[in-house]
Amino acid sequence: MKKIFMAIASGLLAVGIGVAAVGCSGAGDISVYNRESGSGTRDAFLELLGIDEAELNTGVAQLASTSAVITGVAGDKKAIGYASLGSVDSTVKALSVDGVAPTEETVADGTYKIARPFELMYDETKLAQNDLLDAFIAYLKSADAQQVIAEEGYVSVVSDATSYAVPTEAFTVTEIEASGSTSVGPLMTMLADKFETMVKEANGQDVSITVSGGGSGQGIADANSGKTEIGMASKEVKKGTDVTNENVTILQLCADGIAVIVNKANPATDIALDNLKKIYTDNALNWSDIGVEFSEE
Amino acid sequence: MQERIQTTQVDAGIAKADVRGAAKEVSMKVLFAVAAALFVLAVLTICLYLLADAVPTIGKIGFVKFFTDERWLIRSERFGIGSLVVGTALSTAGALLVGVPVGLMTATFMSFYCPKWLYRAIKPLTNILAGIPSIVYGFFGLTVIVPLSREMFGGGGMNLFTTSLVLGIMILPTVISISENSLRAVPKSFYEGALALGATKERAIFRTVFPAASSGVLTAIILGMGRAIGETAAITLICGNIDNIPASLAEPFITLASAIASGMGYASTTNLERPALIAVAAVLLIIILLITTVVMLLKKKKY
């Protein structure tokens, strides 16, 4: 028995030493931090950089939360990561991208590159018959909804919003549906839940706002055809080219900005979008390859 | 009941008590049987539920693809568990490499060398170690071992080395307490006989007592292995969660359990994402069932 033990133990030891000896492969010195597959922030980041998930440099860690990425980057000198703009704190440094600093203003006006608008599309002519749709759109434009949006880490684009009050009369329409982008979906679901609760508290009525997926393309198609009351898209939507139905109005719900974060010891303040894409696809890249020299090891 | 017996006539009282006692015995029997049945039902439900969900999912993903696809990318619907299985195996091997030698030596010390006063201090320590929630080990790993490992190897510090070390510590209490018990269960006469034949203390322990306690020691190792395979909360924090087959101790990786834990937050139920995680859980369950079976077979031996 003992011999078998010894054999197993020494075998394991040999494997362990072998594995250790093979040692470092050709990886560069950039510690690349990602979110896990399935994260909305990761989906948005990859989409905006035009990187396919399968070619992504998975880097040193794929962490399950924004705060884990920030903690990781804060403790790792050679790190780079990304996080929703609203959640970045002072323990890390957010880089400018192509010379534009990530702020609420640059995200809202679209000059910051790693950002995208969340657009809603609805048929203007239907508002008169559909009082629930009318009320929900009014709620989405209100300060109440914009506060929820800001709390979720998105950038509000409505400047002079007022607070919202549910109409005293009961709604004649009790069910509407929003479909499209799965990135907008979670935020929309949250806003719909809050709105449903507000209506329930105000006049005791049960209304239902269903949020379904399908992607931005589906959202645009559904808005054009009138299949669902609200179409959702997580990219810029243009009247005429995307929205062919001339009754459909486009409303920007908010903007989603993603900050590129590095360790505070990193001397860089700006990164070119091309270099960022290189970092996230090429795992052999070093900081010096993109012109960032660390002063002391 | 006693008071009642005292207040009634003694004979009648005894007769009544007998009837009552018999009724009570039957009802308790039923109660215990029901409890046991509930427990069996719970185990069977878990197994059946997982397998019933997992088998069609694996069919949909494709049996060959499920086991041979190199990538585990939930969002791209690439569900290859190869790197998950290898990662689990490597981290478990690493944990055993750390935990077993230390654990067995500690158990030997505790049963043969340790003075009584020290034993009274060490024994509760192993119990405390066993009782610490695994997320605490994970946090310890993240704040202490990860920076250390980053210093040693560079990179992010979340890698095979870090995880093996933390897991090794986590399985220590299992290895120590079970192997110590089995070492103590070996009759003193074996040890004394060896000494009487002129063996040194070490020779008596390692050549006589250890072989006699081998099945218990093996059980300890295998149970430790089971814990390392299934460990989730701690590993998710420190392994890096990357579908990578590590080529060195300094590389991040992913395990079956950590893939489930990190994927669950976002996995959509409308496509294969959530079902695929359940399939991974079923694979994990089967591995653990195999290990439990091995332990049961080993238990047939005496010490």
PDB file of N, CA and C in Angstrom, chain A residues 154-191:
ATOM      1  N   TYR A 154     -25.310  54.446 -15.475  1.00  0.00           N
ATOM      2  CA  TYR A 154     -25.401  54.967 -16.836  1.00  0.00           C
ATOM      3  C   TYR A 154     -25.405  56.488 -16.784  1.00  0.00           C
ATOM      4  N   VAL A 155     -25.189  57.119 -17.931  1.00  0.00           N
ATOM      5  CA  VAL A 155     -25.123  58.568 -17.974  1.00  0.00           C
ATOM      6  C   VAL A 155     -26.455  59.121 -18.466  1.00  0.00           C
ATOM      7  N   SER A 156     -27.041  59.972 -17.655  1.00  0.00           N
ATOM      8  CA  SER A 156     -28.314  60.578 -18.010  1.00  0.00           C
ATOM      9  C   SER A 156     -28.088  61.644 -19.081  1.00  0.00           C
ATOM     10  N   VAL A 157     -28.965  61.694 -20.087  1.00  0.00           N
ATOM     11  CA  VAL A 157     -28.805  62.697 -21.138  1.00  0.00           C
ATOM     12  C   VAL A 157     -29.934  63.721 -21.124  1.00  0.00           C
ATOM     13  N   VAL A 158     -30.892  63.523 -20.228  1.00  0.00           N
ATOM     14  CA  VAL A 158     -31.999  64.476 -20.119  1.00  0.00           C
ATOM     15  C   VAL A 158     -31.613  65.515 -19.078  1.00  0.00           C
ATOM     16  N   SER A 159     -31.676  66.796 -19.460  1.00  0.00           N
ATOM     17  CA  SER A 159     -31.141  67.809 -18.543  1.00  0.00           C
ATOM     18  C   SER A 159     -32.221  68.410 -17.629  1.00  0.00           C
ATOM     19  N   ASP A 160     -33.390  68.755 -18.188  1.00  0.00           N
ATOM     20  CA  ASP A 160     -34.368  69.487 -17.374  1.00  0.00           C
ATOM     21  C   ASP A 160     -35.561  68.609 -16.996  1.00  0.00           C
ATOM     22  N   ALA A 161     -35.267  67.426 -16.461  1.00  0.00           N
ATOM     23  CA  ALA A 161     -36.340  66.499 -16.126  1.00  0.00           C
ATOM     24  C   ALA A 161     -37.080  66.943 -14.874  1.00  0.00           C
ATOM     25  N   THR A 162     -38.388  66.709 -14.877  1.00  0.00           N
ATOM     26  CA  THR A 162     -39.194  67.007 -13.702  1.00  0.00           C
ATOM     27  C   THR A 162     -39.665  65.699 -13.091  1.00  0.00           C
ATOM     28  N   SER A 163     -40.189  65.765 -11.866  1.00  0.00           N
ATOM     29  CA  SER A 163     -40.608  64.517 -11.236  1.00  0.00           C
ATOM     30  C   SER A 163     -41.943  64.063 -11.832  1.00  0.00           C
ATOM     31  N   TYR A 164     -42.199  62.757 -11.675  1.00  0.00           N
ATOM     32  CA  TYR A 164     -43.324  62.161 -12.385  1.00  0.00           C
ATOM     33  C   TYR A 164     -44.477  61.831 -11.435  1.00  0.00           C
ATOM     34  N   ALA A 165     -45.708  62.095 -11.863  1.00  0.00           N
ATOM     35  CA  ALA A 165     -46.877  61.697 -11.083  1.00  0.00           C
ATOM     36  C   ALA A 165     -47.798  60.856 -11.963  1.00  0.00           C
ATOM     37  N   VAL A 166     -48.273  59.723 -11.417  1.00  0.00           N
ATOM     38  CA  VAL A 166     -49.160  58.832 -12.160  1.00  0.00           C
ATOM     39  C   VAL A 166     -50.516  59.529 -12.329  1.00  0.00           C
ATOM     40  N   PRO A 167     -51.110  59.497 -13.543  1.00  0.00           N
ATOM     41  CA  PRO A 167     -52.438  60.086 -13.732  1.00  0.00           C
ATOM     42  C   PRO A 167     -53.461  59.458 -12.778  1.00  0.00           C
ATOM     43  N   THR A 168     -54.437  60.259 -12.359  1.00  0.00           N
ATOM     44  CA  THR A 168     -55.412  59.741 -11.378  1.00  0.00           C
ATOM     45  C   THR A 168     -56.396  58.755 -12.011  1.00  0.00           C
ATOM     46  N   GLU A 169     -56.694  58.947 -13.284  1.00  0.00           N
ATOM     47  CA  GLU A 169     -57.628  58.020 -13.942  1.00  0.00           C
ATOM     48  C   GLU A 169     -56.930  56.708 -14.280  1.00  0.00           C
ATOM     49  N   ALA A 170     -57.713  55.630 -14.201  1.00  0.00           N
ATOM     50  CA  ALA A 170     -57.148  54.315 -14.514  1.00  0.00           C
ATOM     51  C   ALA A 170     -56.824  54.226 -16.003  1.00  0.00           C
ATOM     52  N   PHE A 171     -55.791  53.429 -16.322  1.00  0.00           N
ATOM     53  CA  PHE A 171     -55.409  53.274 -17.727  1.00  0.00           C
ATOM     54  C   PHE A 171     -56.418  52.393 -18.456  1.00  0.00           C
ATOM     55  N   THR A 172     -56.682  52.717 -19.711  1.00  0.00           N
ATOM     56  CA  THR A 172     -57.559  51.858 -20.510  1.00  0.00           C
ATOM     57  C   THR A 172     -56.759  50.702 -21.110  1.00  0.00           C
ATOM     58  N   VAL A 173     -55.480  50.971 -21.433  1.00  0.00           N
ATOM     59  CA  VAL A 173     -54.598  49.898 -21.894  1.00  0.00           C
ATOM     60  C   VAL A 173     -53.778  49.428 -20.698  1.00  0.00           C
ATOM     61  N   THR A 174     -53.693  48.115 -20.478  1.00  0.00           N
ATOM     62  CA  THR A 174     -52.967  47.650 -19.293  1.00  0.00           C
ATOM     63  C   THR A 174     -51.710  46.850 -19.637  1.00  0.00           C
ATOM     64  N   GLU A 175     -51.494  46.605 -20.914  1.00  0.00           N
ATOM     65  CA  GLU A 175     -50.320  45.801 -21.267  1.00  0.00           C
ATOM     66  C   GLU A 175     -49.589  46.401 -22.455  1.00  0.00           C
ATOM     67  N   ILE A 176     -48.269  46.628 -22.305  1.00  0.00           N
ATOM     68  CA  ILE A 176     -47.461  46.996 -23.470  1.00  0.00           C
ATOM     69  C   ILE A 176     -46.185  46.174 -23.438  1.00  0.00           C
ATOM     70  N   GLU A 177     -45.489  46.140 -24.555  1.00  0.00           N
ATOM     71  CA  GLU A 177     -44.266  45.345 -24.620  1.00  0.00           C
ATOM     72  C   GLU A 177     -43.128  46.157 -25.224  1.00  0.00           C
ATOM     73  N   ALA A 178     -41.928  45.984 -24.645  1.00  0.00           N
ATOM     74  CA  ALA A 178     -40.725  46.583 -25.218  1.00  0.00           C
ATOM     75  C   ALA A 178     -39.828  45.435 -25.659  1.00  0.00           C
ATOM     76  N   SER A 179     -39.228  45.553 -26.847  1.00  0.00           N
ATOM     77  CA  SER A 179     -38.360  44.468 -27.307  1.00  0.00           C
ATOM     78  C   SER A 179     -37.104  45.049 -27.931  1.00  0.00           C
ATOM     79  N   GLY A 180     -36.076  44.216 -28.040  1.00  0.00           N
ATOM     80  CA  GLY A 180     -34.845  44.643 -28.700  1.00  0.00           C
ATOM     81  C   GLY A 180     -33.600  44.347 -27.898  1.00  0.00           C
ATOM     82  N   SER A 181     -32.683  45.316 -27.838  1.00  0.00           N
ATOM     83  CA  SER A 181     -31.343  45.131 -27.278  1.00  0.00           C
ATOM     84  C   SER A 181     -31.349  44.465 -25.901  1.00  0.00           C
ATOM     85  N   THR A 182     -30.538  43.430 -25.764  1.00  0.00           N
ATOM     86  CA  THR A 182     -30.420  42.768 -24.471  1.00  0.00           C
ATOM     87  C   THR A 182     -29.556  43.590 -23.507  1.00  0.00           C
ATOM     88  N   SER A 183     -28.849  44.602 -24.034  1.00  0.00           N
ATOM     89  CA  SER A 183     -28.091  45.480 -23.133  1.00  0.00           C
ATOM     90  C   SER A 183     -29.017  46.477 -22.456  1.00  0.00           C
ATOM     91  N   VAL A 184     -30.004  46.965 -23.211  1.00  0.00           N
ATOM     92  CA  VAL A 184     -30.959  47.910 -22.641  1.00  0.00           C
ATOM     93  C   VAL A 184     -31.953  47.161 -21.744  1.00  0.00           C
ATOM     94  N   GLY A 185     -32.208  45.903 -22.094  1.00  0.00           N
ATOM     95  CA  GLY A 185     -33.210  45.087 -21.405  1.00  0.00           C
ATOM     96  C   GLY A 185     -33.199  45.150 -19.879  1.00  0.00           C
ATOM     97  N   PRO A 186     -32.060  44.845 -19.231  1.00  0.00           N
ATOM     98  CA  PRO A 186     -32.055  44.844 -17.762  1.00  0.00           C
ATOM     99  C   PRO A 186     -32.463  46.192 -17.156  1.00  0.00           C
ATOM    100  N   LEU A 187     -31.959  47.305 -17.753  1.00  0.00           N
ATOM    101  CA  LEU A 187     -32.307  48.635 -17.257  1.00  0.00           C
ATOM    102  C   LEU A 187     -33.795  48.896 -17.467  1.00  0.00           C
ATOM    103  N   MET A 188     -34.286  48.485 -18.638  1.00  0.00           N
ATOM    104  CA  MET A 188     -35.693  48.680 -18.974  1.00  0.00           C
ATOM    105  C   MET A 188     -36.586  47.880 -18.010  1.00  0.00           C
ATOM    106  N   THR A 189     -36.194  46.656 -17.721  1.00  0.00           N
ATOM    107  CA  THR A 189     -36.952  45.821 -16.793  1.00  0.00           C
ATOM    108  C   THR A 189     -37.055  46.506 -15.440  1.00  0.00           C
ATOM    109  N   MET A 190     -35.917  47.064 -15.001  1.00  0.00           N
ATOM    110  CA  MET A 190     -35.896  47.737 -13.702  1.00  0.00           C
ATOM    111  C   MET A 190     -36.831  48.951 -13.702  1.00  0.00           C
ATOM    112  N   LEU A 191     -36.762  49.739 -14.782  1.00  0.00           N
ATOM    113  CA  LEU A 191     -37.620  50.925 -14.879  1.00  0.00           C
ATOM    114  C   LEU A 191     -39.092  50.518 -14.961  1.00  0.00           C
TER     115      LEU A 191
END
